[in-house]
XYZ file of C-alpha atoms in Angstrom:
491
model
C 27.673 6.092 -35.183
C 27.021 9.553 -33.956
C 25.711 10.379 -30.479
C 22.498 11.599 -31.933
C 21.662 8.418 -33.693
C 22.744 6.034 -30.900
C 19.774 4.159 -29.572
C 18.760 4.451 -26.027
C 19.904 1.904 -23.548
C 17.395 0.302 -21.121
C 18.503 0.238 -17.553
C 19.937 -3.243 -16.612
C 17.199 -5.480 -15.289
C 14.359 -3.006 -15.837
C 11.204 -5.084 -16.519
C 9.587 -4.596 -20.009
C 5.991 -3.955 -18.945
C 3.530 -4.256 -21.846
C 0.355 -6.268 -22.222
C 1.701 -9.477 -20.675
C 2.661 -7.566 -17.589
C -0.794 -5.998 -17.296
C -2.452 -9.400 -17.649
C -0.323 -11.065 -14.977
C -0.410 -8.118 -12.592
C -4.234 -7.986 -13.011
C -4.506 -11.466 -11.530
C -2.619 -10.326 -8.364
C -4.923 -7.283 -8.279
C -7.947 -9.385 -8.394
C -6.776 -11.330 -5.319
C -6.262 -8.083 -3.481
C -9.642 -6.916 -4.661
C -11.430 -10.009 -3.116
C -9.316 -9.721 0.135
C -10.548 -6.187 0.629
C -14.161 -7.195 0.088
C -13.753 -9.735 2.875
C -11.795 -7.324 5.158
C -14.395 -4.567 4.835
C -17.526 -6.695 4.862
C -17.790 -6.194 8.700
C -18.055 -2.450 8.129
C -21.577 -2.841 6.667
C -22.459 -5.576 9.094
C -21.353 -3.960 12.377
C -24.793 -3.326 13.866
C -25.915 -6.843 12.637
C -22.927 -8.425 14.333
C -23.704 -6.591 17.647
C -27.276 -8.088 17.507
C -26.234 -11.484 16.300
C -23.513 -11.973 18.921
C -25.035 -9.761 21.682
C -21.976 -7.632 22.227
C -21.268 -3.992 23.135
C -19.105 -1.437 21.275
C -15.890 -2.512 22.822
C -16.430 -6.159 22.034
C -17.595 -5.200 18.489
C -14.467 -3.232 17.883
C -12.522 -6.326 18.884
C -13.469 -7.919 15.628
C -11.633 -5.349 13.554
C -8.960 -4.902 16.122
C -8.015 -8.575 16.107
C -8.110 -8.759 12.333
C -5.894 -5.654 12.017
C -3.557 -6.929 14.801
C -2.985 -10.026 12.843
C -2.621 -8.089 9.693
C -0.116 -5.464 11.131
C 1.909 -8.019 12.984
C 2.461 -10.109 9.883
C 3.587 -7.355 7.564
C 7.358 -7.773 8.259
C 7.221 -11.562 8.072
C 5.175 -11.346 4.843
C 7.706 -8.988 3.384
C 10.433 -11.494 4.226
C 8.367 -14.344 2.762
C 7.740 -12.552 -0.513
C 11.423 -11.769 -0.830
C 12.238 -15.373 -0.110
C 9.470 -17.576 -1.691
C 8.101 -15.158 -4.441
C 4.677 -13.786 -5.135
C 2.775 -16.776 -6.410
C 3.301 -19.008 -3.388
C 2.570 -16.346 -0.841
C -0.670 -15.251 -2.690
C -1.799 -18.749 -2.868
C -1.570 -19.272 0.915
C -3.267 -15.991 1.324
C -6.196 -16.806 -0.834
C -6.795 -20.131 0.998
C -6.697 -18.482 4.448
C -8.857 -15.460 3.868
C -11.520 -17.626 2.066
C -11.556 -20.066 4.972
C -11.902 -17.107 7.377
C -14.887 -15.761 5.492
C -16.560 -19.040 5.457
C -15.947 -19.592 9.080
C -17.434 -16.171 9.800
C -20.576 -17.047 7.836
C -21.230 -20.096 9.901
C -19.946 -18.941 13.302
C -22.434 -19.845 16.117
C -20.781 -17.747 18.852
C -18.663 -14.655 19.385
C -15.506 -16.698 20.069
C -15.631 -18.695 16.831
C -16.367 -15.441 14.919
C -13.310 -13.861 16.392
C -11.123 -16.769 15.419
C -12.542 -16.555 11.786
C -11.762 -12.869 11.485
C -8.234 -13.555 12.752
C -7.795 -16.255 10.120
C -9.179 -13.828 7.514
C -6.693 -11.076 8.638
C -3.891 -13.639 8.301
C -4.793 -14.351 4.683
C -5.525 -10.642 3.894
C -2.027 -9.732 5.257
C -0.317 -11.860 2.492
C -1.940 -9.946 -0.390
C -1.027 -6.411 -0.633
C 2.814 -6.624 -0.236
C 2.732 -9.470 -2.789
C 0.893 -7.306 -5.285
C 3.319 -4.488 -4.908
C 6.192 -6.820 -5.393
C 4.538 -8.190 -8.518
C 4.366 -4.677 -9.865
C 7.985 -4.060 -9.371
C 8.889 -7.315 -11.094
C 6.783 -6.769 -14.166
C 6.838 -2.971 -14.779
C 9.668 -0.492 -15.297
C 10.670 1.403 -12.145
C 9.368 4.738 -13.412
C 5.813 3.223 -13.425
C 6.062 2.352 -9.645
C 3.960 5.204 -8.240
C 1.135 4.816 -10.699
C 1.092 0.943 -10.389
C 0.973 1.285 -6.594
C -1.933 3.734 -6.785
C -3.818 1.564 -9.244
C -3.445 -1.397 -6.788
C -4.961 0.764 -4.019
C -7.652 1.771 -6.405
C -8.585 -1.896 -6.906
C -8.748 -2.274 -3.165
C -11.176 0.562 -2.865
C -13.220 -1.000 -5.564
C -13.452 -3.970 -3.254
C -14.640 -1.646 -0.564
C -17.250 -0.326 -2.911
C -18.532 -3.967 -3.467
C -18.798 -4.421 0.323
C -20.748 -1.233 0.655
C -23.121 -1.867 -2.180
C -23.386 -5.653 -2.607
C -22.572 -7.246 0.689
C -24.937 -4.851 2.436
C -27.775 -5.765 0.082
C -27.026 -9.501 0.441
C -26.959 -9.221 4.105
C -30.437 -7.603 4.445
C -31.891 -9.665 1.613
C -30.509 -13.150 2.247
C -29.409 -13.013 5.750
C -25.982 -13.313 7.518
C -24.957 -16.915 6.558
C -25.966 -16.773 2.955
C -24.296 -13.350 2.406
C -20.999 -14.234 3.862
C -20.895 -17.771 2.462
C -21.863 -16.703 -0.984
C -19.173 -14.012 -0.991
C -16.587 -16.650 -0.190
C -17.109 -18.064 -3.738
C -15.037 -15.134 -4.975
C -12.046 -16.487 -3.163
C -12.293 -19.836 -4.956
C -12.492 -18.065 -8.426
C -9.301 -16.027 -7.752
C -7.486 -19.115 -6.482
C -8.036 -20.879 -9.786
C -6.782 -17.856 -11.786
C -3.829 -17.482 -9.610
C -2.725 -21.109 -9.877
C -3.233 -21.373 -13.625
C -1.928 -18.069 -14.931
C 0.136 -15.961 -12.450
C 3.900 -15.826 -12.835
C 6.459 -14.226 -10.458
C 8.435 -12.386 -13.120
C 8.958 -12.066 -16.844
C 11.266 -14.521 -18.640
C 14.878 -13.438 -18.269
C 14.117 -11.197 -15.341
C 14.473 -13.579 -12.450
C 15.851 -11.868 -9.244
C 19.330 -12.729 -8.054
C 19.137 -15.639 -5.548
C 19.616 -14.386 -1.957
C 21.516 -16.871 0.311
C 19.367 -17.749 3.246
C 21.102 -17.939 6.691
C 18.176 -18.489 8.996
C 17.725 -15.876 11.690
C 20.687 -13.939 10.521
C 19.160 -13.380 7.137
C 15.918 -12.143 8.658
C 17.771 -9.756 11.035
C 19.910 -8.453 8.180
C 16.909 -7.708 5.993
C 14.916 -5.968 8.772
C 17.966 -3.989 10.024
C 19.048 -2.846 6.568
C 15.465 -1.825 5.632
C 14.952 0.046 8.990
C 18.301 1.866 8.658
C 17.075 3.653 5.640
C 15.325 6.947 6.622
C 13.043 6.578 3.516
C 11.613 3.358 4.979
C 10.954 5.024 8.260
C 9.383 8.101 6.629
C 7.236 5.856 4.458
C 5.968 4.054 7.534
C 5.009 7.260 9.198
C 3.374 8.705 6.170
C 1.312 5.540 5.893
C 0.625 5.682 9.690
C -0.646 9.306 9.600
C -2.674 9.304 6.410
C -4.413 5.937 6.267
C -6.208 5.368 9.563
C -9.048 8.093 9.576
C -10.632 6.485 6.461
C -9.891 2.951 7.433
C -11.567 3.363 10.909
C -14.601 5.074 9.213
C -15.080 2.422 6.609
C -14.038 -0.680 8.505
C -16.386 -0.275 11.497
C -17.314 3.102 12.957
C -18.595 5.166 10.058
C -21.975 3.487 9.780
C -22.739 3.610 13.569
C -21.576 7.280 13.691
C -23.746 8.309 10.830
C -26.862 6.382 11.963
C -26.585 6.849 15.759
C -24.799 10.139 16.137
C -26.033 11.911 13.064
C -29.529 10.412 12.795
C -29.250 9.283 9.235
C -30.986 6.256 7.757
C -28.988 3.188 6.843
C -29.570 3.853 3.207
C -28.290 7.441 3.492
C -25.321 6.326 5.585
C -24.471 3.691 3.013
C -24.481 6.387 0.330
C -21.913 8.388 2.188
C -19.715 5.407 2.739
C -19.938 4.865 -1.004
C -18.850 8.452 -1.589
C -15.743 7.884 0.501
C -14.855 4.978 -1.778
C -15.633 6.813 -4.964
C -13.620 9.836 -3.727
C -10.747 7.485 -3.009
C -10.680 6.034 -6.520
C -10.727 9.497 -8.238
C -8.088 11.026 -5.893
C -5.981 7.891 -6.388
C -5.624 8.513 -10.160
C -4.723 12.156 -9.563
C -2.154 11.475 -6.830
C -0.520 8.702 -8.853
C -0.053 10.985 -11.894
C 1.285 13.814 -9.752
C 3.877 11.743 -7.796
C 4.994 9.945 -11.014
C 5.615 13.321 -12.660
C 7.032 15.241 -9.796
C 8.552 13.521 -6.800
C 8.623 16.821 -4.831
C 4.837 16.600 -4.534
C 4.896 13.658 -2.209
C 5.227 15.345 1.168
C 2.973 18.293 0.340
C 0.211 15.896 -0.887
C 0.533 13.712 2.250
C 0.642 16.561 4.730
C -2.090 18.437 2.951
C -4.349 15.426 3.197
C -3.698 15.042 6.929
C -4.419 18.751 7.508
C -7.696 18.692 5.392
C -8.778 15.541 7.262
C -8.154 17.017 10.750
C -10.007 20.229 9.768
C -13.021 18.430 8.482
C -13.221 16.097 11.437
C -12.928 18.995 13.814
C -15.667 20.960 12.064
C -18.015 17.903 12.092
C -17.430 16.957 15.644
C -17.609 20.552 17.108
C -20.513 21.697 14.967
C -23.161 23.404 17.197
C -26.338 21.497 17.685
C -26.984 17.817 17.791
C -26.218 16.927 14.144
C -23.810 18.281 11.445
C -25.459 19.412 8.288
C -25.429 17.217 5.171
C -23.049 19.420 3.134
C -20.437 19.055 5.995
C -20.783 15.286 6.175
C -20.347 15.126 2.326
C -17.292 17.262 2.549
C -15.819 14.924 5.329
C -16.471 11.869 3.191
C -14.842 13.441 0.142
C -11.705 14.381 2.155
C -11.647 10.930 3.853
C -11.491 9.438 0.305
C -8.118 11.099 -0.148
C -6.573 9.280 2.808
C -6.102 5.927 0.975
C -4.191 7.497 -1.959
C -2.131 9.685 0.416
C -1.080 6.538 2.315
C 0.274 5.013 -0.831
C 2.798 7.884 -1.034
C 4.526 6.143 1.906
C 5.627 3.407 -0.479
C 7.098 5.995 -2.803
C 9.538 6.923 -0.007
C 10.442 3.419 0.822
C 10.752 2.028 -2.609
C 13.666 4.256 -3.836
C 15.521 3.705 -0.602
C 15.805 -0.046 -0.880
C 17.352 -2.406 -3.532
C 15.181 -5.081 -5.175
C 16.058 -7.803 -2.712
C 14.648 -5.770 0.212
C 11.490 -4.450 -1.530
C 9.182 -6.837 0.212
C 10.575 -6.315 3.653
C 10.579 -2.444 3.241
C 7.051 -2.445 1.965
C 6.003 -4.626 4.906
C 7.430 -2.133 7.380
C 5.740 0.724 5.575
C 2.367 -0.994 5.330
C 2.437 -1.826 9.029
C 2.230 1.793 9.937
C -1.256 2.556 8.878
C -2.673 -0.640 10.297
C -1.098 -0.087 13.706
C -2.670 3.314 13.693
C -6.072 1.915 12.538
C -6.013 -0.719 15.204
C -5.144 1.662 17.954
C -7.886 4.101 16.874
C -10.575 1.363 16.626
C -9.859 0.255 20.197
C -9.698 3.790 21.637
C -13.002 4.750 19.943
C -14.784 1.642 21.216
C -13.487 2.143 24.741
C -14.436 5.834 24.803
C -17.839 5.108 23.476
C -18.480 2.665 26.336
C -16.983 5.093 28.845
C -18.897 8.199 27.801
C -22.353 6.628 26.981
C -21.781 6.772 23.186
C -20.431 10.310 23.009
C -19.106 10.105 19.436
C -17.652 13.616 19.444
C -15.332 12.634 22.379
C -14.587 9.153 21.075
C -13.565 10.382 17.586
C -11.147 12.932 19.012
C -8.650 10.039 19.291
C -8.032 10.678 15.653
C -6.260 13.987 16.379
C -3.840 12.374 18.911
C -2.470 9.948 16.287
C -2.268 12.490 13.683
C -0.235 14.715 15.794
C 2.102 11.844 16.591
C 2.590 11.001 12.948
C 3.159 14.584 11.851
C 5.894 15.022 14.427
C 7.682 11.948 13.033
C 7.321 13.039 9.468
C 8.710 16.449 10.169
C 11.710 14.857 12.042
C 12.643 12.453 9.157
C 12.024 14.553 6.040
C 15.459 16.289 6.081
C 17.351 13.046 6.402
C 15.368 11.561 3.523
C 15.933 14.548 1.266
C 19.749 14.256 1.873
C 19.852 10.586 1.098
C 17.728 11.036 -2.048
C 20.117 13.731 -3.281
C 23.012 11.410 -2.688
C 21.405 8.565 -4.652
C 20.571 11.101 -7.454
C 24.211 12.099 -7.712
C 25.446 8.555 -7.554
C 23.089 7.469 -10.321
C 24.532 10.164 -12.576
C 28.065 8.987 -12.150
C 27.843 6.171 -14.762
C 30.711 3.986 -15.994
C 31.052 3.374 -19.672
C 32.892 0.591 -21.497
C 34.185 1.904 -24.861
C 36.175 -0.650 -27.018
C 38.665 1.415 -28.934
C 40.269 0.187 -32.100
C 42.188 2.108 -34.732
C 39.520 3.504 -37.027
C 36.851 1.759 -35.032
C 33.756 3.104 -33.477
C 32.973 3.215 -29.809
C 29.998 1.609 -28.210
C 28.433 3.098 -25.104
C 27.130 0.722 -22.493
C 25.460 1.561 -19.193
C 26.846 0.143 -16.124
C 26.711 1.417 -12.619
C 24.059 1.799 -9.874
C 20.937 -0.194 -10.690
C 17.695 1.832 -10.698
C 16.034 -0.881 -8.562
C 17.199 1.192 -5.616
C 14.305 3.039 -6.917
C 13.711 6.028 -9.023
C 13.662 9.221 -7.175
C 10.017 10.206 -7.670
C 8.994 7.501 -10.195
C 11.991 6.784 -12.262
C 14.846 8.304 -14.166
C 15.628 7.239 -17.725
C 19.345 7.381 -18.603
C 20.511 7.897 -22.303
C 24.313 7.984 -22.538
C 26.256 7.837 -25.782
C 29.933 7.479 -26.683
C 31.557 9.067 -29.686
C 34.154 7.216 -31.643
C 37.348 8.766 -30.094
C 36.161 10.984 -27.348
C 33.563 11.191 -24.678
C 32.227 14.657 -24.803
C 29.657 14.106 -21.986
C 28.564 16.370 -19.274
C 28.828 13.721 -16.671
C 32.064 12.008 -15.461
C 32.785 8.372 -16.358
C 35.268 5.657 -15.448
C 36.408 3.440 -18.230
C 36.559 -0.151 -17.349
C 38.122 -3.077 -19.244
C 36.168 -4.940 -21.765
C 33.788 -7.520 -20.308
C 34.036 -5.971 -16.827
C 31.294 -4.214 -15.131
C 31.228 -2.318 -11.922
C 29.864 -4.013 -8.816
C 26.777 -1.789 -8.798
C 25.743 -2.916 -12.306
C 23.961 -6.015 -11.154
C 20.123 -5.741 -11.244
């Protein structure tokens, strides 16, 4: 058989994708979609919550801070759980918890019980996104990773859109209890779908069992993930890009637009919707760009941070009492790019870690943006109370965290570039087994480093062929005995 006619070889362990993968992954995405609806429902109910529970700005921000504190604090444990237990079990626990939290919030008679309900909701919410990312890596080829992650984020923003449009109308039409209790029914629906139809991985693609050694296993997973510069860079990219939009949508956007900019609730709601729509559109563009050209990752992330800082500065320093509508529209459009830019963080962490650490590494990365969001939510609430609701000064906290994040990104980018070049070179040094018999033909077989360490920038397809009596290849190969593979060939 000639080299030209030899069929391509699929990377060992690379999932097949296809319609079945889309169907199963869509169930996980539906769970995340509902979790985001519940997470962001307070964003359209902030002023109502202040009236219902008779609290000031600092106490109001505590709702979201506590929810995000629980969420961020659980990211590494969730990553370990997903690596250990699998997606289905973790998602099931998550649905039960965030549905119970939403129901509890609906019927809370006091500020204390409402806080406890939001903490429970945050606990369940924390179990969803890392699980959905893991589900994508188990069902789709590695080269699809950036687009699958962006689509998952897109589904989350669709949930935010539902909060902005549907929950807000239910809240003002049916009242607090009916709106939140009615939305909790969505949790019961996705729980049924999850239990009946979701599977952790395709048949024949079960991950290698990882021996569990208690605390030693946990320390080893966290330490190995953290040692990778790509994991740390992914965390700081997520930290720096996500929080401006999260803070705006989760709590302070509506009060800022209504109280500081003098807009009606309807107009403010339309601007919040614009943030979500922009996020969905930009997510598709960023996903395609990163999947096709991995060098676009850092320019996209830093460009988004720069544009966000510029528009916030222009809005907060605009002369006069209120910024013009065109500037507020531009701000909301740019804020919409923050979510897709934060997903780029996972495209640094994913290639840096093997399959058995994907959950842990994703948890570390995901923790970054939520720590930044929690810190900013608290700082804005405190500054509003201290300055008599001076939103310009309070929102200046955004620039402090952006400066911190950018400094860490610039510090780590060189190390990550070196490691990615090393992995790229290693992945090109393949080993080939070629049974040679007199007059026989050679059969090329890929062994060597598994691409689950991640594609550099969305995936590398390898096609290596062996001629009958010679290997006239551009790359170097090490022949191995028949039936023997190199240690790196395991999926």
